[in-house]
PDB file of C-alpha atoms and ligand atoms in Angstrom:
ATOM      1  CA  MET A  76    -122.807 -99.835 -30.463  1.00 59.00           C
ATOM      2  CA  THR A  77    -122.470-100.852 -33.672  1.00 83.00           C
ATOM      3  CA  GLU A  78    -118.981-102.258 -33.150  1.00 93.00           C
ATOM      4  CA  THR A  79    -120.050-104.206 -30.620  1.00 95.00           C
ATOM      5  CA  THR A  80    -122.801-105.706 -32.303  1.00 97.00           C
ATOM      6  CA  VAL A  81    -120.798-106.376 -35.637  1.00 97.00           C
ATOM      7  CA  ARG A  82    -118.160-108.074 -33.156  1.00 97.00           C
ATOM      8  CA  LYS A  83    -120.544-110.198 -31.808  1.00 96.00           C
ATOM      9  CA  GLN A  84    -122.451-111.190 -35.208  1.00 96.00           C
ATOM     10  CA  TYR A  85    -118.927-111.864 -36.996  1.00 95.00           C
ATOM     11  CA  ASN A  86    -117.880-113.947 -34.015  1.00 95.00           C
ATOM     12  CA  GLN A  87    -121.125-116.094 -34.366  1.00 94.00           C
ATOM     13  CA  LEU A  88    -120.815-116.496 -37.868  1.00 93.00           C
ATOM     14  CA  ALA A  89    -116.722-117.351 -38.829  1.00 92.00           C
ATOM     15  CA  ALA A  90    -116.877-120.767 -38.363  1.00 88.00           C
ATOM     16  CA  VAL A  91    -119.298-121.019 -41.431  1.00 91.00           C
ATOM     17  CA  TYR A  92    -117.965-117.694 -43.056  1.00 92.00           C
ATOM     18  CA  ASP A  93    -115.702-119.030 -45.912  1.00 89.00           C
ATOM     19  CA  LEU A  94    -118.062-121.730 -47.144  1.00 88.00           C
ATOM     20  CA  ARG A  95    -121.112-119.748 -46.870  1.00 90.00           C
ATOM     21  CA  TRP A  96    -120.025-116.600 -48.827  1.00 91.00           C
ATOM     22  CA  ARG A  97    -117.649-118.897 -51.048  1.00 91.00           C
ATOM     23  CA  ASN A  98    -118.516-117.186 -54.340  1.00 93.00           C
ATOM     24  CA  TYR A  99    -119.259-113.547 -53.172  1.00 94.00           C
ATOM     25  CA  ILE A 100    -115.651-113.609 -51.627  1.00 95.00           C
ATOM     26  CA  VAL A 101    -113.820-115.336 -54.689  1.00 94.00           C
ATOM     27  CA  ASN A 102    -115.340-113.135 -56.863  1.00 96.00           C
ATOM     28  CA  THR A 103    -115.120-109.582 -55.664  1.00 97.00           C
ATOM     29  CA  LEU A 104    -111.229-110.585 -53.865  1.00 97.00           C
ATOM     30  CA  SER A 105    -110.300-111.547 -57.141  1.00 97.00           C
ATOM     31  CA  PHE A 106    -111.169-108.556 -58.749  1.00 98.00           C
ATOM     32  CA  LEU A 107    -109.519-106.265 -56.066  1.00 98.00           C
ATOM     33  CA  LYS A 108    -106.545-108.226 -56.448  1.00 98.00           C
ATOM     34  CA  THR A 109    -105.965-107.389 -60.072  1.00 97.00           C
ATOM     35  CA  TRP A 110    -107.043-104.074 -59.148  1.00 98.00           C
ATOM     36  CA  VAL A 111    -104.967-103.134 -56.378  1.00 98.00           C
ATOM     37  CA  GLU A 112    -101.254-103.064 -58.179  1.00 96.00           C
ATOM     38  CA  ILE A 113     -99.222-103.559 -55.423  1.00 97.00           C
ATOM     39  CA  SER A 114     -95.421-103.995 -55.467  1.00 97.00           C
ATOM     40  CA  PRO A 115     -93.812-107.126 -54.291  1.00 97.00           C
ATOM     41  CA  THR A 116     -91.634-104.254 -51.443  1.00 97.00           C
ATOM     42  CA  ASP A 117     -95.116-102.847 -50.271  1.00 98.00           C
ATOM     43  CA  THR A 118     -95.979-103.035 -46.823  1.00 98.00           C
ATOM     44  CA  VAL A 119     -99.673-103.729 -46.751  1.00 98.00           C
ATOM     45  CA  LEU A 120    -102.683-103.272 -44.409  1.00 98.00           C
ATOM     46  CA  ASP A 121    -106.319-104.836 -44.771  1.00 98.00           C
ATOM     47  CA  ILE A 122    -108.853-103.340 -42.714  1.00 98.00           C
ATOM     48  CA  ALA A 123    -111.419-105.394 -41.553  1.00 97.00           C
ATOM     49  CA  CYS A 124    -109.412-108.910 -43.248  1.00 96.00           C
ATOM     50  CA  GLY A 125    -112.010-110.965 -41.898  1.00 94.00           C
ATOM     51  CA  THR A 126    -110.755-114.973 -42.521  1.00 92.00           C
ATOM     52  CA  GLY A 127    -107.739-113.204 -44.462  1.00 92.00           C
ATOM     53  CA  GLU A 128    -108.804-114.681 -47.777  1.00 92.00           C
ATOM     54  CA  PHE A 129    -107.329-111.392 -49.557  1.00 95.00           C
ATOM     55  CA  GLU A 130    -103.885-112.188 -47.638  1.00 94.00           C
ATOM     56  CA  ARG A 131    -104.050-115.601 -49.246  1.00 91.00           C
ATOM     57  CA  LEU A 132    -104.880-114.302 -52.807  1.00 93.00           C
ATOM     58  CA  LEU A 133    -102.149-111.928 -52.635  1.00 95.00           C
ATOM     59  CA  LEU A 134     -99.400-114.397 -51.086  1.00 94.00           C
ATOM     60  CA  THR A 135    -100.108-116.441 -54.285  1.00 92.00           C
ATOM     61  CA  GLU A 136     -98.380-114.321 -56.664  1.00 94.00           C
ATOM     62  CA  TYR A 137     -95.614-112.917 -53.511  1.00 95.00           C
ATOM     63  CA  SER A 138     -94.734-115.099 -51.260  1.00 94.00           C
ATOM     64  CA  SER A 139     -92.887-112.502 -49.352  1.00 96.00           C
ATOM     65  CA  GLN A 140     -95.239-109.635 -49.060  1.00 97.00           C
ATOM     66  CA  GLN A 141     -95.646-108.094 -45.987  1.00 98.00           C
ATOM     67  CA  ILE A 142     -98.786-107.962 -44.725  1.00 97.00           C
ATOM     68  CA  VAL A 143    -101.213-106.679 -41.546  1.00 97.00           C
ATOM     69  CA  GLY A 144    -104.722-107.625 -41.393  1.00 96.00           C
ATOM     70  CA  ILE A 145    -107.145-106.290 -38.539  1.00 96.00           C
ATOM     71  CA  ASP A 146    -110.447-107.058 -37.571  1.00 96.00           C
ATOM     72  CA  ILE A 147    -112.667-106.372 -34.929  1.00 96.00           C
ATOM     73  CA  SER A 148    -113.874-109.820 -34.790  1.00 96.00           C
ATOM     74  CA  GLU A 149    -110.939-111.993 -32.997  1.00 94.00           C
ATOM     75  CA  GLU A 150    -113.012-115.424 -33.870  1.00 93.00           C
ATOM     76  CA  MET A 151    -112.787-114.122 -37.632  1.00 93.00           C
ATOM     77  CA  LEU A 152    -108.958-113.931 -36.751  1.00 90.00           C
ATOM     78  CA  ALA A 153    -108.880-116.853 -34.284  1.00 81.00           C
ATOM     79  CA  MET A 154    -107.099-119.877 -35.054  1.00 49.00           C
ATOM     80  CA  SER A 155    -108.473-122.918 -35.189  1.00 43.00           C
ATOM     81  CA  THR A 156    -107.971-126.620 -34.632  1.00 38.00           C
ATOM     82  CA  THR A 157    -111.627-127.668 -35.531  1.00 42.00           C
ATOM     83  CA  GLY A 158    -111.817-128.133 -39.557  1.00 41.00           C
ATOM     84  CA  TYR A 159    -112.255-124.075 -41.091  1.00 54.00           C
ATOM     85  CA  ALA A 160    -108.987-122.692 -41.828  1.00 59.00           C
ATOM     86  CA  TYR A 161    -109.077-119.285 -39.871  1.00 66.00           C
ATOM     87  CA  ALA A 162    -106.951-116.402 -40.949  1.00 69.00           C
ATOM     88  CA  LYS A 163    -104.238-117.300 -38.520  1.00 71.00           C
ATOM     89  CA  LEU A 164    -103.975-120.759 -39.487  1.00 73.00           C
ATOM     90  CA  LYS A 165    -103.645-120.090 -42.936  1.00 79.00           C
ATOM     91  CA  PHE A 166    -100.867-117.993 -42.317  1.00 85.00           C
ATOM     92  CA  SER A 167     -98.670-120.168 -40.122  1.00 83.00           C
ATOM     93  CA  ALA A 168     -96.037-120.569 -42.763  1.00 87.00           C
ATOM     94  CA  TYR A 169     -95.737-116.808 -43.129  1.00 91.00           C
ATOM     95  CA  PRO A 170     -93.728-115.086 -40.433  1.00 92.00           C
ATOM     96  CA  GLN A 171     -94.404-111.637 -42.286  1.00 95.00           C
ATOM     97  CA  VAL A 172     -98.596-111.775 -41.927  1.00 94.00           C
ATOM     98  CA  SER A 173     -99.882-110.770 -39.035  1.00 93.00           C
ATOM     99  CA  PHE A 174    -103.082-110.429 -37.785  1.00 93.00           C
ATOM    100  CA  GLN A 175    -104.659-108.689 -34.725  1.00 95.00           C
ATOM    101  CA  THR A 176    -108.089-107.521 -33.279  1.00 96.00           C
ATOM    102  CA  ALA A 177    -108.878-104.180 -33.693  1.00 97.00           C
ATOM    103  CA  SER A 178    -111.365-100.933 -34.719  1.00 98.00           C
ATOM    104  CA  ALA A 179    -110.823 -99.579 -37.839  1.00 98.00           C
ATOM    105  CA  SER A 180    -111.432 -96.381 -36.219  1.00 98.00           C
ATOM    106  CA  ARG A 181    -108.406 -97.002 -33.647  1.00 98.00           C
ATOM    107  CA  LEU A 182    -106.093 -98.631 -35.305  1.00 98.00           C
ATOM    108  CA  PRO A 183    -102.848 -99.775 -33.141  1.00 98.00           C
ATOM    109  CA  PHE A 184    -100.347 -98.580 -35.876  1.00 98.00           C
ATOM    110  CA  GLY A 185     -97.728 -95.706 -35.415  1.00 98.00           C
ATOM    111  CA  SER A 186     -98.236 -92.880 -38.105  1.00 98.00           C
ATOM    112  CA  ASN A 187     -96.700 -93.407 -41.634  1.00 98.00           C
ATOM    113  CA  SER A 188     -96.581 -97.371 -41.444  1.00 98.00           C
ATOM    114  CA  PHE A 189     -98.333 -98.441 -44.702  1.00 98.00           C
ATOM    115  CA  ASP A 190     -97.619 -98.504 -48.464  1.00 98.00           C
ATOM    116  CA  VAL A 191    -100.708-100.014 -49.070  1.00 98.00           C
ATOM    117  CA  ILE A 192    -103.725-100.110 -47.137  1.00 98.00           C
ATOM    118  CA  VAL A 193    -107.045-102.479 -48.242  1.00 98.00           C
ATOM    119  CA  SER A 194    -110.768-102.808 -47.061  1.00 98.00           C
ATOM    120  CA  ALA A 195    -112.782-105.166 -49.066  1.00 98.00           C
ATOM    121  CA  ASN A 196    -116.904-105.527 -48.379  1.00 98.00           C
ATOM    122  CA  SER A 197    -116.797-103.742 -45.032  1.00 98.00           C
ATOM    123  CA  PHE A 198    -116.661 -99.867 -45.090  1.00 98.00           C
ATOM    124  CA  HIS A 199    -120.963-100.328 -44.521  1.00 98.00           C
ATOM    125  CA  TYR A 200    -120.231-101.902 -41.323  1.00 97.00           C
ATOM    126  CA  PHE A 201    -118.022 -98.824 -39.985  1.00 97.00           C
ATOM    127  CA  ASP A 202    -119.889 -96.236 -37.644  1.00 95.00           C
ATOM    128  CA  GLU A 203    -117.952 -93.569 -38.089  1.00 96.00           C
ATOM    129  CA  PRO A 204    -116.424 -93.489 -41.825  1.00 98.00           C
ATOM    130  CA  LEU A 205    -114.853 -90.803 -41.315  1.00 98.00           C
ATOM    131  CA  VAL A 206    -112.784 -91.423 -38.119  1.00 98.00           C
ATOM    132  CA  VAL A 207    -111.460 -94.655 -40.236  1.00 98.00           C
ATOM    133  CA  LEU A 208    -110.764 -92.744 -43.047  1.00 98.00           C
ATOM    134  CA  LYS A 209    -108.663 -90.217 -40.942  1.00 98.00           C
ATOM    135  CA  GLU A 210    -107.280 -93.352 -39.397  1.00 98.00           C
ATOM    136  CA  MET A 211    -106.143 -94.586 -42.816  1.00 98.00           C
ATOM    137  CA  ARG A 212    -104.538 -91.533 -43.680  1.00 98.00           C
ATOM    138  CA  ARG A 213    -102.393 -91.542 -40.367  1.00 98.00           C
ATOM    139  CA  VAL A 214    -101.233 -94.980 -40.865  1.00 98.00           C
ATOM    140  CA  LEU A 215    -100.533 -94.420 -44.735  1.00 98.00           C
ATOM    141  CA  LYS A 216     -97.063 -92.998 -45.864  1.00 98.00           C
ATOM    142  CA  ALA A 217     -96.985 -89.991 -47.816  1.00 96.00           C
ATOM    143  CA  ASP A 218     -96.839 -91.409 -50.972  1.00 97.00           C
ATOM    144  CA  GLY A 219     -99.212 -94.647 -50.018  1.00 98.00           C
ATOM    145  CA  LYS A 220    -102.810 -95.657 -51.373  1.00 98.00           C
ATOM    146  CA  VAL A 221    -105.655 -96.568 -50.144  1.00 98.00           C
ATOM    147  CA  ILE A 222    -107.784 -99.155 -51.760  1.00 98.00           C
ATOM    148  CA  ILE A 223    -111.482 -99.597 -50.987  1.00 98.00           C
ATOM    149  CA  LEU A 224    -114.081-101.795 -52.197  1.00 98.00           C
ATOM    150  CA  ASP A 225    -117.547-101.683 -50.969  1.00 98.00           C
ATOM    151  CA  TRP A 226    -121.659-102.005 -51.994  1.00 97.00           C
ATOM    152  CA  CYS A 227    -122.777 -99.119 -54.078  1.00 98.00           C
ATOM    153  CA  LYS A 228    -126.252 -97.657 -53.224  1.00 97.00           C
ATOM    154  CA  ASP A 229    -126.295 -96.797 -57.180  1.00 97.00           C
ATOM    155  CA  TYR A 230    -127.888-100.376 -57.973  1.00 96.00           C
ATOM    156  CA  LEU A 231    -131.072-100.770 -57.014  1.00 94.00           C
ATOM    157  CA  VAL A 232    -130.414-104.035 -55.538  1.00 92.00           C
ATOM    158  CA  CYS A 233    -128.182-102.178 -53.104  1.00 94.00           C
ATOM    159  CA  LYS A 234    -130.914 -99.223 -52.598  1.00 95.00           C
ATOM    160  CA  ILE A 235    -133.037-101.894 -51.579  1.00 95.00           C
ATOM    161  CA  CYS A 236    -130.284-104.084 -49.045  1.00 94.00           C
ATOM    162  CA  ASP A 237    -129.486-101.105 -47.545  1.00 96.00           C
ATOM    163  CA  LEU A 238    -133.054-100.360 -46.190  1.00 97.00           C
ATOM    164  CA  VAL A 239    -133.823-103.790 -45.440  1.00 97.00           C
ATOM    165  CA  LEU A 240    -130.769-104.097 -43.349  1.00 96.00           C
ATOM    166  CA  LYS A 241    -131.051-100.620 -41.836  1.00 96.00           C
ATOM    167  CA  VAL A 242    -134.563-102.005 -40.111  1.00 96.00           C
ATOM    168  CA  PHE A 243    -133.264-105.841 -39.775  1.00 96.00           C
ATOM    169  CA  ASP A 244    -129.882-106.083 -39.430  1.00 95.00           C
ATOM    170  CA  PRO A 245    -128.527-103.986 -36.038  1.00 95.00           C
ATOM    171  CA  ALA A 246    -124.743-104.428 -37.223  1.00 95.00           C
ATOM    172  CA  TYR A 247    -125.152-103.024 -40.352  1.00 96.00           C
ATOM    173  CA  LYS A 248    -124.711 -99.051 -40.739  1.00 97.00           C
ATOM    174  CA  GLN A 249    -124.966 -97.929 -44.468  1.00 97.00           C
ATOM    175  CA  CYS A 250    -123.844 -98.106 -48.000  1.00 97.00           C
ATOM    176  CA  TYR A 251    -123.024 -95.018 -49.956  1.00 98.00           C
ATOM    177  CA  THR A 252    -123.356 -93.901 -53.136  1.00 98.00           C
ATOM    178  CA  GLN A 253    -120.372 -93.767 -55.567  1.00 98.00           C
ATOM    179  CA  ASN A 254    -120.821 -89.724 -55.103  1.00 98.00           C
ATOM    180  CA  GLN A 255    -121.212 -90.017 -51.518  1.00 98.00           C
ATOM    181  CA  PHE A 256    -118.245 -92.487 -51.058  1.00 98.00           C
ATOM    182  CA  HIS A 257    -115.767 -89.692 -52.748  1.00 98.00           C
ATOM    183  CA  TYR A 258    -117.150 -86.951 -50.966  1.00 98.00           C
ATOM    184  CA  LEU A 259    -115.888 -88.853 -47.933  1.00 98.00           C
ATOM    185  CA  LEU A 260    -112.995 -89.367 -49.091  1.00 98.00           C
ATOM    186  CA  ASN A 261    -112.249 -85.785 -50.124  1.00 98.00           C
ATOM    187  CA  ASP A 262    -113.451 -84.591 -46.932  1.00 97.00           C
ATOM    188  CA  GLU A 263    -110.473 -86.438 -45.178  1.00 98.00           C
ATOM    189  CA  ASN A 264    -108.256 -85.233 -48.041  1.00 97.00           C
ATOM    190  CA  PHE A 265    -108.096 -87.613 -50.333  1.00 98.00           C
ATOM    191  CA  MET A 266    -107.935 -87.556 -53.721  1.00 98.00           C
ATOM    192  CA  VAL A 267    -109.440 -90.116 -56.190  1.00 98.00           C
ATOM    193  CA  CYS A 268    -107.266 -91.786 -58.541  1.00 97.00           C
ATOM    194  CA  ARG A 269    -108.794 -94.190 -59.949  1.00 98.00           C
ATOM    195  CA  ALA A 270    -112.448 -95.591 -59.499  1.00 98.00           C
ATOM    196  CA  THR A 271    -115.325 -97.443 -61.174  1.00 98.00           C
ATOM    197  CA  LYS A 272    -118.441 -99.376 -60.391  1.00 98.00           C
ATOM    198  CA  ILE A 273    -118.828-103.001 -60.995  1.00 97.00           C
ATOM    199  CA  ARG A 274    -121.496-105.471 -61.071  1.00 95.00           C
ATOM    200  CA  PHE A 275    -120.909-109.833 -59.573  1.00 93.00           C
ATOM    201  CA  GLY A 276    -124.293-111.536 -60.979  1.00 86.00           C
ATOM    202  CA  VAL A 277    -127.719-109.736 -60.534  1.00 82.00           C
ATOM    203  CA  VAL A 278    -127.220-108.935 -56.683  1.00 85.00           C
ATOM    204  CA  TRP A 279    -124.165-107.345 -55.908  1.00 91.00           C
ATOM    205  CA  GLY A 280    -123.165-104.060 -57.534  1.00 96.00           C
ATOM    206  CA  LEU A 281    -120.065-102.472 -56.047  1.00 98.00           C
ATOM    207  CA  MET A 282    -117.652 -99.707 -56.225  1.00 98.00           C
ATOM    208  CA  VAL A 283    -113.790 -99.461 -55.906  1.00 98.00           C
ATOM    209  CA  ALA A 284    -111.868 -96.410 -55.093  1.00 98.00           C
ATOM    210  CA  THR A 285    -107.867 -96.136 -55.518  1.00 98.00           C
ATOM    211  CA  ALA A 286    -107.089 -92.580 -53.467  1.00 98.00           C
ATOM    212  CA  LYS A 287    -104.325 -90.930 -52.318  1.00 98.00           C
ATOM    213  CA  VAL A 288    -103.483 -88.362 -49.555  1.00 98.00           C
ATOM    214  CA  LYS A 289    -104.059 -84.609 -51.131  1.00 96.00           C
ATOM    215  CA  THR A 290    -100.403 -82.613 -51.365  1.00 89.00           C
TER     216      THR A 290
HETATM  217  C1  SAM B  21    -118.023-109.065 -45.001  1.00 72.99           C
HETATM  218  S1  SAM B  21    -116.479-109.461 -43.727  1.00 72.99           S
HETATM  219  C2  SAM B  21    -115.646-108.835 -45.068  1.00 72.99           C
HETATM  220  C3  SAM B  21    -113.939-109.454 -44.620  1.00 72.99           C
HETATM  221  C4  SAM B  21    -113.018-109.502 -46.096  1.00 72.99           C
HETATM  222  N1  SAM B  21    -112.724-108.118 -45.864  1.00 72.99           N
HETATM  223  C5  SAM B  21    -113.517-110.002 -46.983  1.00 72.99           C
HETATM  224  O1  SAM B  21    -113.636-109.105 -48.130  1.00 72.99           O
HETATM  225  O2  SAM B  21    -113.411-111.341 -47.188  1.00 72.99           O
HETATM  226  C6  SAM B  21    -116.834-107.690 -42.903  1.00 72.99           C
HETATM  227  C7  SAM B  21    -115.962-107.636 -41.729  1.00 72.99           C
HETATM  228  O3  SAM B  21    -115.472-106.255 -41.504  1.00 72.99           O
HETATM  229  C8  SAM B  21    -115.138-106.586 -39.964  1.00 72.99           C
HETATM  230  N2  SAM B  21    -115.296-104.927 -39.584  1.00 72.99           N
HETATM  231  C9  SAM B  21    -116.646-104.539 -39.401  1.00 72.99           C
HETATM  232  N3  SAM B  21    -116.677-103.619 -38.740  1.00 72.99           N
HETATM  233  C10 SAM B  21    -115.135-103.095 -38.038  1.00 72.99           C
HETATM  234  C11 SAM B  21    -114.739-102.317 -37.452  1.00 72.99           C
HETATM  235  N4  SAM B  21    -115.233-101.168 -37.467  1.00 72.99           N
HETATM  236  N5  SAM B  21    -113.319-102.434 -37.072  1.00 72.99           N
HETATM  237  C12 SAM B  21    -112.813-103.527 -38.174  1.00 72.99           C
HETATM  238  N6  SAM B  21    -113.218-104.796 -38.388  1.00 72.99           N
HETATM  239  C13 SAM B  21    -114.744-104.547 -38.832  1.00 72.99           C
HETATM  240  C14 SAM B  21    -115.819-107.779 -39.270  1.00 72.99           C
HETATM  241  O4  SAM B  21    -115.737-108.225 -38.081  1.00 72.99           O
HETATM  242  C15 SAM B  21    -115.544-108.649 -40.754  1.00 72.99           C
HETATM  243  O5  SAM B  21    -115.207-109.773 -40.481  1.00 72.99           O
END
């Protein structure tokens, strides 16, 4: 149910997304890039990649990085000739970068496919967070890592946003405290290796975790 609503919402938002959220995207994804520690030979999956801004940042460092982005909104990924550079258009010069329309709950990849999985600013939309984490674990290589960045309910503003959005935004599911988030990871057999909380401006309070599959 939420997935259909999210798809519709982001299909409508796609044309203005990069511009409307410019500061937020630049701040959060620049931070994520310094956090992830990706090597040039890693194969990267970006879940709910949106317009591909994180891919663009990664390619500024290693232009041959292998990256796959998936998103439920085909418009966020769509090639556009009407002005704004959507994900597929941005990457037409990088044949090793590809995008697919897919749900985070049903990843269209074989097991053990990726060295690194990232997901930014999207976990609060996931209907079935444990199913998403299970899918991440399935497609991750045994020695791979998952990095998730999202809103953190430990911050008062996020707590208020969570209450308001649950009432007024049918696409929104929920955000989590850092403890709840780590419990979810733990439930799906991930071990958190590195984590922090971080503020961007006065409004946004986020958390990030790097996790590996428990051995
Ligand atoms: C706020 S945007 C973030 C995009 C990008 N990661 C970024 O940080 O700029 C949230 C994205 O999550 C996608 N999304 C939400 N639920 C999803 C799901 N279940 N499967 C795949 N994509 C999803 C939306 O379509 C949207 O593009």
